[in-house]
Amino acid sequence: MLSLPARYGRLGALITPVALIVFMIHFLSANFGSEDSLTGSGAIPEAELDAGTSPHEPPCPPPLPGIEDILVVVKTGITEAQEKVPVHLRTTLRCIPHRLIVSDYEEEIAGERTHDVLRRVDPELRETNKDFALYNRAQTHGGRSGLISQDMNKVANGATGMSGNPGWKLDKWKFLPMIHEAAEFRPNASWYVFLEADTYPIWRNLLAWLEPMDPEQALYLGNQMQIEGIIFAHGGSGFVLSQAAMRQLVDFHAPRQDEWDRFTEAQWAGDCVLGEVINKAGIPLTWSWPHVTTGSLWEADAFSHHYQRNVWCSPAVTFHHMNPTDIERMWEFDQEWFANQTHPHLLYSDVFRNLIRPSLNFHRDNWDNLADDKPSPGDHGISPPAIPASPSDCEEYCASLPNCMQYRVDDRGRCTTSKSPIRGVPKSGLRSGWLLDKVDAHVEELGYCDIPAWVMP
Ligand SMILES: *[C@@H]1O[C@H](CO)[C@@H](O)[C@H](O)[C@H]1NC(C)=O
Ligand SMILES: *[C@@H]1O[C@H](CO)[C@@H](O)[C@H](O)[C@H]1NC(C)=O
């Protein structure tokens, strides 16, 4: 599926048919990417700021085979780094030998130095373009004391993201400098893996995915997304560039920076800008959904079938919109799962059986399971419940529809359903329910996967 997150969703009218398939689903989950999901208040109590590496931590196990050849780049920003980066330094990044945290401000976060990649941007542009106001304030005041309350505003106030959010507006300028920073930081890595601070990487699946690929081939792997005519890899889902692709990209962009700065000024999404430079550099995107996705673990739809992809048997390589608690939880599971020698991969079916299914109940109040298929009167000749529907009307309706796995009733008594069981997220005023017998019967039918379904270039 060409999954479009909410911040791209409202551009639907501009999206050409190749992209149309399922992005509607994503319109409705009003979540935002890394730089855009900021905390409401700027100040974070000292006690919550945890050190990344404490002296009590056990030494790292021997490095995972292949991880030495990878540079992991995590993109963050001054308005979110303290909240979102330390958890990674304790978990996913702790034993990663080559890593780089890129930001809009150089500082120490839990013992790790961030790299200010915006120092690479043309100084005149930084002075004149208003997007850099936050950057310039942080520079002038030596960091967070330069931030103002608006910098922490996280309201989505436009069709194209959070145009009222200074950190978000600045974010698009980091993508191209980040590429150059990464190339200089470790020129000889086989693979460059780009993540955001709310992206969860499943390293063993990533390594198994890359293993058969040739880094001397120009490869760009990511979650396909489209804005206007441009197809690119979504930033928050995480994307990968091979050694050859990095060289080709750097050589292409370095002599044309002014031209692409002007292009960036006119765009609102930095991942789209980068994707267009990569396209123009002649590197094709390998459509890598569902290995890399826009959604969190709790939004994962293991039953879905889009783009002829067998999600059930696909390894999950990333989840997005993962908050620090989700990251801790997933890390614990990840460690346990792979400690078992019989588990070379973690498939969506494993995620469903082990993490999602055990968290489902018959129903849950103040909960949104993202069931949003509207009843259609002719559907299998079954009449939808009248509005307002009671939860039991809605449940009964779902029970009578073949393939309906879950339902949701909103605060106005509107009943919607879906064919996939999704755990979902808390949301007041909604009641969500799952038809667990149907879910379990379907899981049985889907069975166990003999071989993982990989997307290959
Ligand atoms: C990359 O360079 C570093 C030092 O510059 C060296 O230690 C390392 O072995 C090289 N790695 C590869 C994959 O060539
Ligand atoms: C390893 O996984 C297999 C299959 O999922 C399970 O039967 C077995 O009990 C697990 N072993 C351990 C030590 O957890």
PDB file of C-alpha atoms in Angstrom, residues 208-357:
ATOM      1  CA  ALA A 208      18.555  -9.949   7.280  1.00  0.00           C
ATOM      2  CA  TRP A 209      16.848  -7.744   4.691  1.00  0.00           C
ATOM      3  CA  LEU A 210      20.054  -6.016   3.582  1.00  0.00           C
ATOM      4  CA  GLU A 211      22.209  -9.115   3.709  1.00  0.00           C
ATOM      5  CA  PRO A 212      21.549 -10.373   0.148  1.00  0.00           C
ATOM      6  CA  MET A 213      21.736  -6.862  -1.360  1.00  0.00           C
ATOM      7  CA  ASP A 214      24.788  -5.288  -2.953  1.00  0.00           C
ATOM      8  CA  PRO A 215      25.810  -1.918  -1.491  1.00  0.00           C
ATOM      9  CA  GLU A 216      27.705  -1.195  -4.719  1.00  0.00           C
ATOM     10  CA  GLN A 217      24.352  -0.994  -6.445  1.00  0.00           C
ATOM     11  CA  ALA A 218      22.614   2.400  -6.025  1.00  0.00           C
ATOM     12  CA  LEU A 219      19.725   1.483  -3.720  1.00  0.00           C
ATOM     13  CA  TYR A 220      17.125   3.646  -1.983  1.00  0.00           C
ATOM     14  CA  LEU A 221      14.775   1.609   0.188  1.00  0.00           C
ATOM     15  CA  GLY A 222      11.792   3.157   1.905  1.00  0.00           C
ATOM     16  CA  ASN A 223       8.067   3.490   2.435  1.00  0.00           C
ATOM     17  CA  GLN A 224       6.678   4.857  -0.816  1.00  0.00           C
ATOM     18  CA  MET A 225       4.803   8.103  -0.513  1.00  0.00           C
ATOM     19  CA  GLN A 226       3.681  10.683  -2.991  1.00  0.00           C
ATOM     20  CA  ILE A 227       3.182  14.425  -2.982  1.00  0.00           C
ATOM     21  CA  GLU A 228       2.141  15.928  -6.296  1.00  0.00           C
ATOM     22  CA  GLY A 229       4.249  14.106  -8.867  1.00  0.00           C
ATOM     23  CA  ILE A 230       7.072  13.122  -6.534  1.00  0.00           C
ATOM     24  CA  ILE A 231       7.455   9.617  -5.166  1.00  0.00           C
ATOM     25  CA  PHE A 232       9.807   9.393  -2.213  1.00  0.00           C
ATOM     26  CA  ALA A 233      10.567   7.426   0.934  1.00  0.00           C
ATOM     27  CA  HIS A 234       8.685   8.679   4.001  1.00  0.00           C
ATOM     28  CA  GLY A 235      11.161  10.011   6.573  1.00  0.00           C
ATOM     29  CA  GLY A 236       9.538   8.854   9.796  1.00  0.00           C
ATOM     30  CA  SER A 237       9.191   5.291   8.492  1.00  0.00           C
ATOM     31  CA  GLY A 238      12.975   5.156   8.136  1.00  0.00           C
ATOM     32  CA  PHE A 239      14.841   4.677   4.853  1.00  0.00           C
ATOM     33  CA  VAL A 240      18.113   3.193   3.638  1.00  0.00           C
ATOM     34  CA  LEU A 241      20.713   4.313   1.094  1.00  0.00           C
ATOM     35  CA  SER A 242      23.507   2.062  -0.127  1.00  0.00           C
ATOM     36  CA  GLN A 243      27.129   3.167  -0.345  1.00  0.00           C
ATOM     37  CA  ALA A 244      26.787   3.578  -4.127  1.00  0.00           C
ATOM     38  CA  ALA A 245      23.575   5.587  -3.770  1.00  0.00           C
ATOM     39  CA  MET A 246      25.176   7.913  -1.213  1.00  0.00           C
ATOM     40  CA  ARG A 247      28.142   8.626  -3.485  1.00  0.00           C
ATOM     41  CA  GLN A 248      25.909   9.243  -6.476  1.00  0.00           C
ATOM     42  CA  LEU A 249      23.626  11.488  -4.436  1.00  0.00           C
ATOM     43  CA  VAL A 250      26.418  13.539  -2.868  1.00  0.00           C
ATOM     44  CA  ASP A 251      28.118  14.018  -6.251  1.00  0.00           C
ATOM     45  CA  PHE A 252      24.846  15.088  -7.801  1.00  0.00           C
ATOM     46  CA  HIS A 253      23.754  17.487  -5.059  1.00  0.00           C
ATOM     47  CA  ALA A 254      27.044  19.124  -4.034  1.00  0.00           C
ATOM     48  CA  PRO A 255      27.408  21.366  -7.115  1.00  0.00           C
ATOM     49  CA  ARG A 256      23.678  22.241  -7.190  1.00  0.00           C
ATOM     50  CA  GLN A 257      22.959  23.293  -3.623  1.00  0.00           C
ATOM     51  CA  ASP A 258      21.518  26.729  -4.424  1.00  0.00           C
ATOM     52  CA  GLU A 259      19.084  25.296  -6.897  1.00  0.00           C
ATOM     53  CA  TRP A 260      17.857  22.721  -4.372  1.00  0.00           C
ATOM     54  CA  ASP A 261      17.681  25.300  -1.585  1.00  0.00           C
ATOM     55  CA  ARG A 262      15.227  27.206  -3.752  1.00  0.00           C
ATOM     56  CA  PHE A 263      13.300  24.013  -4.339  1.00  0.00           C
ATOM     57  CA  THR A 264      13.223  23.338  -0.596  1.00  0.00           C
ATOM     58  CA  GLU A 265      11.875  26.827   0.096  1.00  0.00           C
ATOM     59  CA  ALA A 266       8.860  26.061  -2.057  1.00  0.00           C
ATOM     60  CA  GLN A 267       8.140  22.644  -0.529  1.00  0.00           C
ATOM     61  CA  TRP A 268       6.896  21.688   2.911  1.00  0.00           C
ATOM     62  CA  ALA A 269       8.178  18.146   3.392  1.00  0.00           C
ATOM     63  CA  GLY A 270      11.925  17.529   3.604  1.00  0.00           C
ATOM     64  CA  ASP A 271      11.660  13.820   2.855  1.00  0.00           C
ATOM     65  CA  CYS A 272       9.894  14.746  -0.382  1.00  0.00           C
ATOM     66  CA  VAL A 273      12.652  17.213  -1.275  1.00  0.00           C
ATOM     67  CA  LEU A 274      15.325  14.607  -0.619  1.00  0.00           C
ATOM     68  CA  GLY A 275      13.381  12.019  -2.603  1.00  0.00           C
ATOM     69  CA  GLU A 276      13.219  14.369  -5.584  1.00  0.00           C
ATOM     70  CA  VAL A 277      16.991  14.955  -5.451  1.00  0.00           C
ATOM     71  CA  ILE A 278      17.489  11.188  -5.300  1.00  0.00           C
ATOM     72  CA  ASN A 279      15.139  10.699  -8.262  1.00  0.00           C
ATOM     73  CA  LYS A 280      17.001  13.342 -10.235  1.00  0.00           C
ATOM     74  CA  ALA A 281      20.306  11.717  -9.318  1.00  0.00           C
ATOM     75  CA  GLY A 282      18.968   8.649 -11.115  1.00  0.00           C
ATOM     76  CA  ILE A 283      18.418   6.353  -8.135  1.00  0.00           C
ATOM     77  CA  PRO A 284      15.144   4.413  -8.102  1.00  0.00           C
ATOM     78  CA  LEU A 285      13.106   3.915  -4.931  1.00  0.00           C
ATOM     79  CA  THR A 286      12.443   0.339  -3.884  1.00  0.00           C
ATOM     80  CA  TRP A 287       8.879   0.392  -2.529  1.00  0.00           C
ATOM     81  CA  SER A 288       9.499  -1.155   0.841  1.00  0.00           C
ATOM     82  CA  TRP A 289       6.161  -1.102   2.600  1.00  0.00           C
ATOM     83  CA  PRO A 290       5.326  -3.011   4.810  1.00  0.00           C
ATOM     84  CA  HIS A 291       8.861  -3.554   6.101  1.00  0.00           C
ATOM     85  CA  VAL A 292       8.990   0.142   6.942  1.00  0.00           C
ATOM     86  CA  THR A 293       5.746   1.838   7.924  1.00  0.00           C
ATOM     87  CA  THR A 294       4.231   5.126   9.025  1.00  0.00           C
ATOM     88  CA  GLY A 295       2.343   3.566  11.899  1.00  0.00           C
ATOM     89  CA  SER A 296       3.184   2.460  15.410  1.00  0.00           C
ATOM     90  CA  LEU A 297       3.088  -1.090  16.642  1.00  0.00           C
ATOM     91  CA  TRP A 298      -0.400  -0.344  17.935  1.00  0.00           C
ATOM     92  CA  GLU A 299      -1.616   0.739  14.504  1.00  0.00           C
ATOM     93  CA  ALA A 300      -0.161  -2.302  12.736  1.00  0.00           C
ATOM     94  CA  ASP A 301      -2.554  -4.172  10.492  1.00  0.00           C
ATOM     95  CA  ALA A 302      -1.154  -7.672  10.151  1.00  0.00           C
ATOM     96  CA  PHE A 303      -4.150  -8.937   8.119  1.00  0.00           C
ATOM     97  CA  SER A 304      -3.937  -6.388   5.327  1.00  0.00           C
ATOM     98  CA  HIS A 305      -3.113  -7.148   1.706  1.00  0.00           C
ATOM     99  CA  HIS A 306      -2.051  -4.197  -0.376  1.00  0.00           C
ATOM    100  CA  TYR A 307       0.296  -4.073  -3.343  1.00  0.00           C
ATOM    101  CA  GLN A 308       0.146  -7.877  -3.404  1.00  0.00           C
ATOM    102  CA  ARG A 309       2.252  -7.843  -0.269  1.00  0.00           C
ATOM    103  CA  ASN A 310       1.755 -10.631   2.184  1.00  0.00           C
ATOM    104  CA  VAL A 311       1.900  -8.580   5.357  1.00  0.00           C
ATOM    105  CA  TRP A 312       1.274 -11.576   7.603  1.00  0.00           C
ATOM    106  CA  CYS A 313       4.535 -13.219   6.487  1.00  0.00           C
ATOM    107  CA  SER A 314       6.543  -9.988   6.151  1.00  0.00           C
ATOM    108  CA  PRO A 315       9.235  -9.107   8.647  1.00  0.00           C
ATOM    109  CA  ALA A 316       8.644  -5.725  10.324  1.00  0.00           C
ATOM    110  CA  VAL A 317      11.739  -3.557  10.046  1.00  0.00           C
ATOM    111  CA  THR A 318      10.436  -0.343  11.612  1.00  0.00           C
ATOM    112  CA  PHE A 319       7.489   1.131  13.439  1.00  0.00           C
ATOM    113  CA  HIS A 320       6.877   4.872  13.603  1.00  0.00           C
ATOM    114  CA  HIS A 321       5.095   7.140  16.121  1.00  0.00           C
ATOM    115  CA  MET A 322       6.612   5.107  18.921  1.00  0.00           C
ATOM    116  CA  ASN A 323       6.752   7.071  22.165  1.00  0.00           C
ATOM    117  CA  PRO A 324       9.429   6.344  24.782  1.00  0.00           C
ATOM    118  CA  THR A 325       7.149   3.913  26.636  1.00  0.00           C
ATOM    119  CA  ASP A 326       6.380   2.038  23.408  1.00  0.00           C
ATOM    120  CA  ILE A 327      10.091   1.899  22.638  1.00  0.00           C
ATOM    121  CA  GLU A 328      10.932   0.404  26.042  1.00  0.00           C
ATOM    122  CA  ARG A 329       8.148  -2.144  25.678  1.00  0.00           C
ATOM    123  CA  MET A 330       9.127  -3.125  22.130  1.00  0.00           C
ATOM    124  CA  TRP A 331      12.805  -3.334  23.043  1.00  0.00           C
ATOM    125  CA  GLU A 332      12.080  -5.759  25.834  1.00  0.00           C
ATOM    126  CA  PHE A 333      10.043  -7.936  23.492  1.00  0.00           C
ATOM    127  CA  ASP A 334      12.622  -7.668  20.695  1.00  0.00           C
ATOM    128  CA  GLN A 335      15.385  -8.898  23.027  1.00  0.00           C
ATOM    129  CA  GLU A 336      13.337 -11.799  24.293  1.00  0.00           C
ATOM    130  CA  TRP A 337      12.143 -12.808  20.863  1.00  0.00           C
ATOM    131  CA  PHE A 338      15.540 -13.011  19.242  1.00  0.00           C
ATOM    132  CA  ALA A 339      17.126 -14.676  22.262  1.00  0.00           C
ATOM    133  CA  ASN A 340      15.225 -17.745  21.069  1.00  0.00           C
ATOM    134  CA  GLN A 341      17.399 -19.504  18.481  1.00  0.00           C
ATOM    135  CA  THR A 342      14.353 -20.729  16.599  1.00  0.00           C
ATOM    136  CA  HIS A 343      13.357 -17.135  15.705  1.00  0.00           C
ATOM    137  CA  PRO A 344      15.551 -15.783  12.916  1.00  0.00           C
ATOM    138  CA  HIS A 345      13.005 -13.069  12.038  1.00  0.00           C
ATOM    139  CA  LEU A 346      10.105 -11.208  13.577  1.00  0.00           C
ATOM    140  CA  LEU A 347       7.151 -11.329  11.195  1.00  0.00           C
ATOM    141  CA  TYR A 348       3.910  -9.350  11.399  1.00  0.00           C
ATOM    142  CA  SER A 349       2.221 -12.626  12.287  1.00  0.00           C
ATOM    143  CA  ASP A 350       4.575 -12.974  15.256  1.00  0.00           C
ATOM    144  CA  VAL A 351       3.892  -9.394  16.275  1.00  0.00           C
ATOM    145  CA  PHE A 352       0.183 -10.086  16.076  1.00  0.00           C
ATOM    146  CA  ARG A 353       0.261 -13.342  18.018  1.00  0.00           C
ATOM    147  CA  ASN A 354       2.626 -12.142  20.709  1.00  0.00           C
ATOM    148  CA  LEU A 355       1.967  -8.444  21.184  1.00  0.00           C
ATOM    149  CA  ILE A 356      -1.339  -7.448  19.647  1.00  0.00           C
ATOM    150  CA  ARG A 357      -3.691 -10.376  20.239  1.00  0.00           C
TER     151      ARG A 357
END
